[in-house]
Amino acid sequence: MYRPPRPTPLAAVISLLRTAARGGGDLMSLLPAKAYRVRAGWLGYSRRGILIVNDPELLRDVLTDPAGIYPKNDLMAGALEPLVGNSIFVSHGDVWRRQRRMIDPAFSHMRLGKAFVSMSAAVDDYEHRLDALCGTGEPFSLDLAMSHLTADIICRTVFSTSLRSQTAIDVFESFTVFERTCAQVEFKRLVFDKPFAAIPQHPEVLAACERIRHHLGELVDSHLAGGEGGAVWDDIAAEVIAARDLDTGEGFTRKELLDQLGVMFLAGHETTASALIWTFMILGLQPQAMARLRAEVDASGDGALSLEQVRRMTFVRNVFKETLRLYPPIPFIPRVAAEDAVIGGHRAKRGTMLMIAPWTIHRHRDLWKDPHAFDPDRFSAEREHELIPGAYLPFGLGPRVCIGAGFAQLEASLILARLCRRYDFEILDADRIRPVARLTTRPEKQLMCRVRRRADA
Ligand code: HEM
């Protein structure tokens, strides 16, 4: 069995000392070994108290939050605020309920069918780029490549524009600054800050957010003005603009639209890019898995792939699901106790951070057989009965489950099928790859690879 790279869990005392000494690093590499074993337990190194909750029953209580006392964590919400305001990803209670009701239809089945056409066009364009790279044999960053491709897909499906436009390129580059510098990725805040403290923002993050919102504003205004020659926009932005509150009949204000569409861009491309980097890494290093995947894809012929064909590719889907288990793009789903609470016998004072960590839950020895091994057949129909409800949550769980889960799975399956059918990926410096938790789960250093036209095609 192949066990892809992961940080070695630390002894509790070493974890504590390293954290105190550095005040830096990332939560994933500083986790003590017990974080992978407990039902629920304290991570000993934070001023505010961090309770990690791994047990499926307990975490369900936190994420479904029937009493409304576990909102999104204040540190995360504050760090994302300059970009996404109080939008669906971070809002709480009635504000969130209204937003979710209004945005859900933009991710309906029918919309996914339309999005598939734009996704396929983005992959067509992307193949031209890869063809050029095959010609030169130049190494390139898989991280940047995947972020670019998924950002292009978001631009096309949300705004009917492509990453070829200067606006979209500027948005993409500003997002890269945001991803690297946003306060949420500063581990020292988690360790030293008091709960509910104001989050100082870096000037460069604020400038990047301003640029992104300026461009989002242009795109929203062009939609509000209607298409050229009276044409009607037919994309996700148009659906969100047309959405009405069932009670008041009112739509989102312009500011709210910028907030919501900023989230679509953020949550809609960084996550899928993260998952694809790891999937291509595994397939590049595991020829047997690649061969099985190609056998399934090749059975659909070498023409354009239809949505139905992609949906029927169960091994492609299972490879992606298993990669989401080993490398969940959102490794930590933080909440905060807005009131004193008791969770699994632990007293959590107001302000405690409640850490639901797909990263540790997906690798918990009581929940998974051989948890660090890559075994896509765990998700096959024959073995489905082995899965423990609540132990697999790359898209979250409960009412706040990811709105774009169907979109992301379709997009990823299409990209994997199309690119693996045509190219061989050679992963460089494989022994130096190490995952870290930034805004999403990323390789510590950019993952470099070379691409060639598939040898056995
Ligand atoms: C592999 C790709 C993706 C992963 C792993 C992922 C993961 C997640 C997770 C874990 C949550 C829940 C966070 C929480 O409870 O705090 C979430 C929420 C969300 N995701 Fe995704 N996501 C992905 C793709 C997408 C895409 C493609 C979109 C939109 C185009 C999207 C939009 C959202 C939104 C708007 C929410 C907030 C939902 C709410 O709170 O009501 N995500 N996602």
XYZ file of C-alpha atoms and ligand atoms in Angstrom:
500
model
C 0.000 0.000 0.000
C 1.232 3.486 -0.861
C 1.340 5.950 2.045
C 1.810 9.460 0.636
C 3.719 12.217 2.487
C 2.467 13.556 5.803
C 4.057 15.346 8.746
C 5.243 13.080 11.532
C 3.042 13.643 14.597
C 4.983 15.033 17.557
C 5.112 14.040 21.200
C 2.856 16.442 23.144
C 5.688 18.140 25.002
C 7.774 18.650 21.837
C 4.765 20.083 20.077
C 4.277 22.526 22.943
C 7.944 23.554 23.071
C 8.232 24.032 19.319
C 5.112 26.123 19.275
C 6.313 28.306 22.137
C 9.728 28.696 20.548
C 8.526 29.489 17.061
C 5.052 30.966 17.444
C 5.078 30.145 13.764
C 4.763 27.108 11.562
C 1.453 25.602 10.739
C -1.056 23.739 12.832
C -0.821 20.581 10.742
C 2.883 20.003 11.398
C 2.654 20.937 15.082
C -0.158 18.529 15.933
C 0.724 16.157 18.756
C 0.254 12.428 18.129
C -2.708 12.351 20.532
C -4.666 14.655 18.208
C -5.016 11.626 15.915
C -6.188 9.346 18.721
C -8.577 11.174 21.025
C -12.377 11.419 20.750
C -12.058 15.007 21.893
C -9.145 16.675 23.659
C -7.267 19.883 24.303
C -4.415 21.077 22.131
C -2.313 22.425 24.953
C -0.816 25.468 23.343
C -3.342 28.220 22.882
C -4.264 31.124 25.122
C -7.917 30.857 24.098
C -8.119 27.031 24.414
C -8.458 24.762 21.386
C -10.618 21.669 21.754
C -10.143 19.204 18.920
C -13.282 17.139 18.310
C -12.805 13.902 16.319
C -15.720 11.785 17.435
C -18.428 11.614 14.730
C -21.314 11.980 17.227
C -19.729 14.928 19.028
C -18.666 16.746 15.893
C -22.144 16.347 14.463
C -23.489 18.259 17.488
C -21.036 21.083 16.856
C -21.545 21.333 13.102
C -25.332 20.995 13.106
C -25.449 23.365 16.103
C -29.153 23.101 16.926
C -28.888 25.671 19.756
C -27.050 28.195 17.558
C -24.095 28.558 19.945
C -21.212 27.494 17.699
C -20.788 30.119 14.963
C -17.882 30.197 12.528
C -14.676 30.953 14.346
C -14.021 34.666 14.901
C -10.355 34.431 13.835
C -11.276 32.937 10.478
C -14.253 35.237 9.922
C -12.171 38.318 10.846
C -9.298 37.315 8.570
C -11.586 36.773 5.578
C -13.703 39.868 6.239
C -11.896 42.342 3.928
C -12.555 40.020 1.038
C -15.927 38.442 1.727
C -17.637 40.710 4.298
C -20.368 38.940 6.232
C -21.237 36.579 3.394
C -22.508 33.003 3.336
C -19.165 31.386 4.262
C -18.832 33.245 7.559
C -22.294 34.582 8.538
C -24.475 33.065 11.252
C -28.113 32.516 12.274
C -30.899 34.231 10.337
C -28.493 36.243 8.178
C -26.886 33.009 6.972
C -30.252 31.219 6.516
C -31.500 33.984 4.201
C -28.270 33.941 2.191
C -28.227 30.167 1.839
C -31.865 30.037 0.662
C -31.104 32.664 -1.960
C -27.843 31.150 -3.231
C -28.745 27.420 -3.245
C -30.584 27.558 -6.621
C -27.414 28.827 -8.356
C -25.929 25.351 -7.733
C -28.934 23.340 -8.925
C -28.639 20.275 -11.163
C -29.577 22.280 -14.203
C -26.909 24.903 -13.530
C -24.300 22.136 -13.194
C -25.228 20.903 -16.675
C -24.548 24.387 -18.060
C -21.362 24.756 -16.010
C -20.076 21.489 -17.498
C -19.960 23.098 -20.957
C -17.819 25.983 -19.620
C -15.607 23.571 -17.663
C -14.952 21.575 -20.844
C -14.039 24.743 -22.770
C -11.570 25.715 -20.032
C -9.940 22.265 -20.245
C -9.719 22.606 -24.061
C -7.762 25.832 -23.590
C -5.655 24.306 -20.867
C -4.633 21.413 -23.108
C -3.098 23.944 -25.504
C -0.934 25.269 -22.676
C 0.131 21.741 -21.714
C 0.878 20.894 -25.357
C 3.290 23.826 -25.412
C 4.935 22.595 -22.194
C 5.277 19.101 -23.685
C 7.232 20.701 -26.519
C 9.726 22.441 -24.244
C 10.031 19.817 -21.485
C 10.303 22.716 -18.985
C 9.423 21.906 -15.368
C 6.418 23.869 -14.124
C 4.600 24.415 -10.843
C 1.628 22.092 -10.494
C 0.289 24.419 -7.754
C 0.120 27.402 -10.057
C -1.155 25.320 -12.942
C -4.083 23.941 -10.952
C -4.942 27.308 -9.377
C -4.958 28.827 -12.842
C -7.186 26.151 -14.340
C -9.723 26.160 -11.511
C -9.762 29.982 -11.401
C -10.466 30.015 -15.128
C -13.374 27.616 -14.558
C -14.787 29.850 -11.818
C -14.466 32.949 -14.052
C -16.286 31.196 -16.874
C -19.061 29.622 -14.811
C -19.695 32.530 -12.453
C -19.086 35.506 -14.769
C -18.970 34.185 -18.354
C -15.445 35.542 -18.740
C -12.174 33.663 -19.059
C -8.777 34.032 -17.431
C -7.478 35.393 -20.702
C -8.967 38.785 -19.816
C -6.696 41.278 -18.037
C -9.302 41.753 -15.296
C -9.367 38.059 -14.498
C -5.564 37.854 -14.501
C -5.382 40.759 -12.034
C -7.991 39.076 -9.802
C -6.039 35.821 -9.928
C -2.761 37.499 -8.992
C -4.364 39.423 -6.144
C -5.819 36.168 -4.847
C -2.345 34.663 -4.795
C -1.207 37.522 -2.515
C -4.293 37.018 -0.326
C -3.739 33.240 -0.093
C -0.144 33.677 1.071
C -0.552 36.587 3.469
C -4.065 36.426 4.952
C -4.085 36.526 8.771
C -5.868 33.184 9.033
C -2.661 31.458 8.055
C -0.698 33.126 10.842
C -0.313 30.418 13.406
C 0.822 32.834 16.125
C -2.664 34.415 16.164
C -4.135 31.062 17.038
C -1.656 30.621 19.854
C -1.380 34.079 21.385
C -4.529 36.067 20.534
C -7.430 36.460 22.952
C -10.780 35.251 21.628
C -12.794 37.857 19.723
C -9.710 40.132 19.415
C -9.644 42.525 16.458
C -7.550 41.142 13.604
C -4.862 43.507 12.324
C -4.766 43.177 8.550
C -1.597 43.475 6.458
C -1.663 46.496 4.138
C -0.844 44.253 1.177
C -3.814 41.987 1.989
C -6.102 45.018 2.165
C -4.733 46.324 -1.143
C -5.211 42.915 -2.800
C -8.793 42.714 -1.499
C -9.519 46.200 -2.767
C -8.280 45.271 -6.248
C -10.323 42.080 -6.282
C -13.479 43.859 -5.114
C -12.962 46.625 -7.645
C -12.916 44.079 -10.470
C -15.801 42.108 -8.990
C -17.702 45.390 -8.978
C -17.050 45.858 -12.701
C -18.228 42.339 -13.432
C -21.352 42.767 -11.293
C -22.132 46.112 -12.952
C -21.810 44.619 -16.410
C -24.318 41.962 -15.358
C -26.675 44.531 -13.849
C -26.546 46.501 -17.097
C -27.571 43.399 -19.100
C -25.676 41.586 -21.857
C -24.611 43.099 -25.178
C -27.499 43.852 -27.524
C -30.012 43.018 -24.786
C -28.669 39.450 -24.391
C -29.438 37.830 -21.039
C -26.521 36.622 -18.889
C -26.757 32.928 -18.168
C -24.275 32.195 -15.392
C -23.975 31.792 -11.620
C -23.588 35.560 -11.041
C -26.855 36.160 -12.924
C -28.640 33.624 -10.702
C -27.303 35.223 -7.520
C -28.287 38.693 -8.774
C -31.796 37.467 -9.627
C -32.266 35.723 -6.243
C -35.008 37.188 -4.038
C -35.656 36.875 -0.316
C -38.844 34.814 0.031
C -40.164 36.997 2.890
C -39.329 40.519 1.707
C -39.014 40.001 -2.066
C -35.720 41.911 -1.962
C -32.498 40.927 -3.717
C -28.903 41.328 -2.509
C -27.514 44.872 -2.385
C -24.469 45.635 -4.551
C -22.162 45.287 -1.527
C -23.725 41.951 -0.614
C -23.257 40.773 -4.195
C -19.550 41.597 -4.054
C -19.282 39.703 -0.758
C -21.098 36.609 -2.052
C -19.308 36.501 -5.381
C -15.959 37.042 -3.630
C -16.688 33.856 -1.667
C -17.546 31.940 -4.836
C -14.187 32.899 -6.251
C -12.262 32.134 -3.069
C -14.011 28.928 -1.966
C -14.597 27.816 -5.527
C -11.058 27.623 -6.867
C -8.450 27.374 -4.082
C -10.064 24.227 -2.657
C -10.437 22.327 -5.913
C -6.924 23.362 -6.964
C -5.544 21.982 -3.687
C -7.324 18.653 -4.184
C -6.136 18.342 -7.775
C -2.484 19.015 -6.914
C -2.498 16.078 -4.519
C -4.411 13.825 -6.908
C -1.955 14.468 -9.748
C 0.919 13.922 -7.342
C -0.429 10.508 -6.297
C -1.253 9.444 -9.853
C 2.158 10.645 -11.064
C 3.859 8.473 -8.430
C 1.547 5.467 -8.617
C 1.578 3.991 -12.131
C -0.835 1.200 -11.213
C -3.531 3.597 -10.059
C -2.925 5.717 -13.173
C -3.284 2.653 -15.432
C -6.583 1.681 -13.809
C -7.897 5.193 -14.112
C -6.909 5.394 -17.781
C -8.536 2.048 -18.543
C -11.806 3.473 -17.258
C -11.437 6.740 -19.168
C -10.305 5.084 -22.413
C -13.490 3.005 -22.436
C -15.345 6.231 -23.282
C -13.405 6.651 -26.545
C -11.186 9.614 -27.390
C -13.836 12.173 -28.355
C -15.319 14.926 -26.199
C -16.527 13.565 -22.855
C -20.179 14.106 -21.959
C -21.436 14.877 -18.486
C -23.039 11.426 -18.276
C -19.802 9.695 -19.258
C -17.857 11.613 -16.620
C -20.469 10.841 -13.976
C -20.215 7.122 -14.720
C -16.434 7.033 -14.084
C -16.518 5.476 -10.645
C -12.790 4.816 -10.282
C -11.941 8.400 -11.232
C -14.446 9.521 -8.603
C -13.037 7.156 -5.968
C -9.461 8.289 -6.594
C -10.592 11.860 -6.065
C -12.604 10.954 -2.946
C -9.664 9.103 -1.459
C -7.362 12.052 -2.148
C -9.875 14.341 -0.417
C -9.671 11.994 2.549
C -5.861 12.019 2.712
C -5.478 15.703 1.842
C -8.720 17.498 2.731
C -8.360 20.958 1.131
C -9.934 22.511 4.238
C -8.007 20.566 6.893
C -9.548 22.406 9.847
C -13.153 23.539 10.188
C -13.080 25.902 13.171
C -16.013 27.077 15.252
C -16.103 29.148 18.446
C -18.106 28.539 21.616
C -20.268 31.681 21.835
C -21.388 30.467 25.296
C -19.874 28.152 27.899
C -20.506 24.573 26.746
C -19.672 20.965 27.594
C -18.479 18.762 24.737
C -17.683 15.107 25.333
C -17.204 15.852 29.032
C -14.847 18.794 28.352
C -15.830 22.210 29.667
C -15.354 24.738 26.882
C -15.496 28.330 28.111
C -16.930 31.076 25.909
C -14.283 31.906 23.303
C -12.826 28.386 23.091
C -11.953 27.372 19.577
C -13.669 24.137 18.577
C -11.571 22.436 15.974
C -13.284 19.926 13.740
C -10.358 18.640 11.731
C -11.015 16.540 8.642
C -7.205 16.214 8.666
C -7.155 14.169 11.916
C -10.610 12.591 11.556
C -9.702 11.184 8.128
C -6.524 9.697 9.612
C -7.975 8.504 12.927
C -7.057 4.908 13.642
C -10.468 4.090 15.203
C -12.326 5.348 12.144
C -10.257 4.024 9.216
C -8.386 0.829 8.410
C -4.739 1.634 7.564
C -5.623 5.341 7.677
C -2.521 6.762 5.980
C -2.683 4.377 2.998
C -4.005 5.420 -0.408
C -6.832 2.951 -1.096
C -9.477 4.348 -3.464
C -11.491 1.125 -3.251
C -12.596 2.119 0.247
C -15.281 4.070 -1.590
C -16.342 1.231 -3.916
C -19.942 0.003 -3.691
C -18.735 -3.361 -2.275
C -16.952 -1.706 0.642
C -19.296 1.180 1.304
C -20.634 -0.585 4.412
C -17.216 -0.143 6.066
C -17.569 3.641 6.111
C -18.505 5.143 9.459
C -21.126 7.928 9.187
C -19.560 11.278 10.035
C -15.969 10.038 9.592
C -15.631 11.472 6.074
C -16.255 15.189 5.776
C -14.100 16.941 3.173
C -17.095 19.131 2.354
C -18.157 19.656 5.967
C -21.373 18.316 7.370
C -24.839 19.484 8.426
C -26.575 22.657 7.246
C -23.280 24.420 6.450
C -22.113 21.664 4.118
C -20.306 22.977 1.037
C -22.667 24.490 -1.506
C -20.273 23.658 -4.347
C -19.591 19.969 -3.546
C -21.384 18.671 -6.669
C -19.708 21.330 -8.801
C -16.237 20.505 -7.469
C -16.595 16.744 -7.913
C -17.791 17.099 -11.481
C -15.049 19.583 -12.315
C -12.313 17.433 -10.769
C -13.482 14.231 -12.475
C -13.553 15.990 -15.830
C -10.063 17.466 -15.393
C -8.577 14.161 -14.205
C -10.179 12.171 -17.016
C -9.211 14.617 -19.754
C -5.625 15.314 -18.662
C -4.682 11.767 -17.639
C -6.037 10.485 -20.952
C -3.594 12.671 -22.846
C -0.510 13.348 -20.689
C 2.088 11.703 -18.463
C 3.007 13.732 -15.380
C 6.499 13.305 -13.956
C 6.609 14.520 -10.356
C 9.964 16.061 -9.446
C 11.669 15.942 -6.035
C 9.001 13.573 -4.743
C 10.913 12.812 -1.525
C 10.822 16.487 -0.511
C 7.043 16.956 -0.694
C 5.376 17.846 2.596
C 1.812 19.090 3.154
C 1.184 22.249 5.189
C -2.019 24.001 6.233
C -2.329 27.410 4.648
C -5.648 28.790 3.473
C -5.979 25.260 2.023
C -3.774 22.150 2.266
C -0.761 22.843 0.060
C 2.700 21.429 -0.542
C 5.202 23.354 1.594
C 7.225 24.198 -1.522
C 5.635 24.451 -4.926
C 5.242 21.001 -6.392
C 7.193 20.887 -9.634
C 6.493 18.500 -12.485
C 7.166 17.841 -16.163
C 4.550 16.861 -18.669
C 4.790 14.760 -21.856
C 2.258 13.394 -24.292
C 1.123 10.036 -22.929
C 3.611 7.351 -23.942
C 1.212 4.407 -24.354
C -1.579 6.310 -26.157
C -12.828 20.160 -3.510
C -13.410 21.343 -3.438
C -14.075 21.897 -2.225
C -13.928 21.550 -0.899
C -13.054 20.449 -0.311
C -14.801 22.410 -0.124
C -14.945 22.336 1.251
C -15.857 23.072 1.961
C -16.107 22.931 3.377
C -15.367 21.967 4.306
C -17.082 23.794 3.713
C -17.729 23.943 5.094
C -16.945 24.898 5.938
C -17.531 25.027 7.335
O -18.476 24.339 7.721
O -16.992 25.873 8.054
C -17.434 24.535 2.526
C -18.380 25.530 2.482
C -18.641 26.290 1.351
N -18.146 26.074 0.077
Fe -16.877 24.616 -0.483
N -15.432 23.260 -0.989
C -15.043 22.985 -2.268
C -15.478 23.591 -3.439
C -16.372 24.641 -3.492
C -16.843 25.269 -4.698
C -16.465 24.827 -6.120
C -17.670 26.305 -4.317
C -18.429 27.297 -5.156
C -18.288 27.479 -6.434
C -17.725 26.294 -2.876
C -18.435 27.187 -2.104
C -18.651 27.044 -0.744
C -19.515 27.929 0.018
C -20.274 29.145 -0.527
C -19.522 27.451 1.340
C -20.281 28.025 2.533
C -21.590 27.292 2.695
C -22.394 27.715 3.904
O -21.809 28.040 4.945
O -23.629 27.709 3.806
N -16.933 25.275 -2.408
N -16.686 24.070 1.464
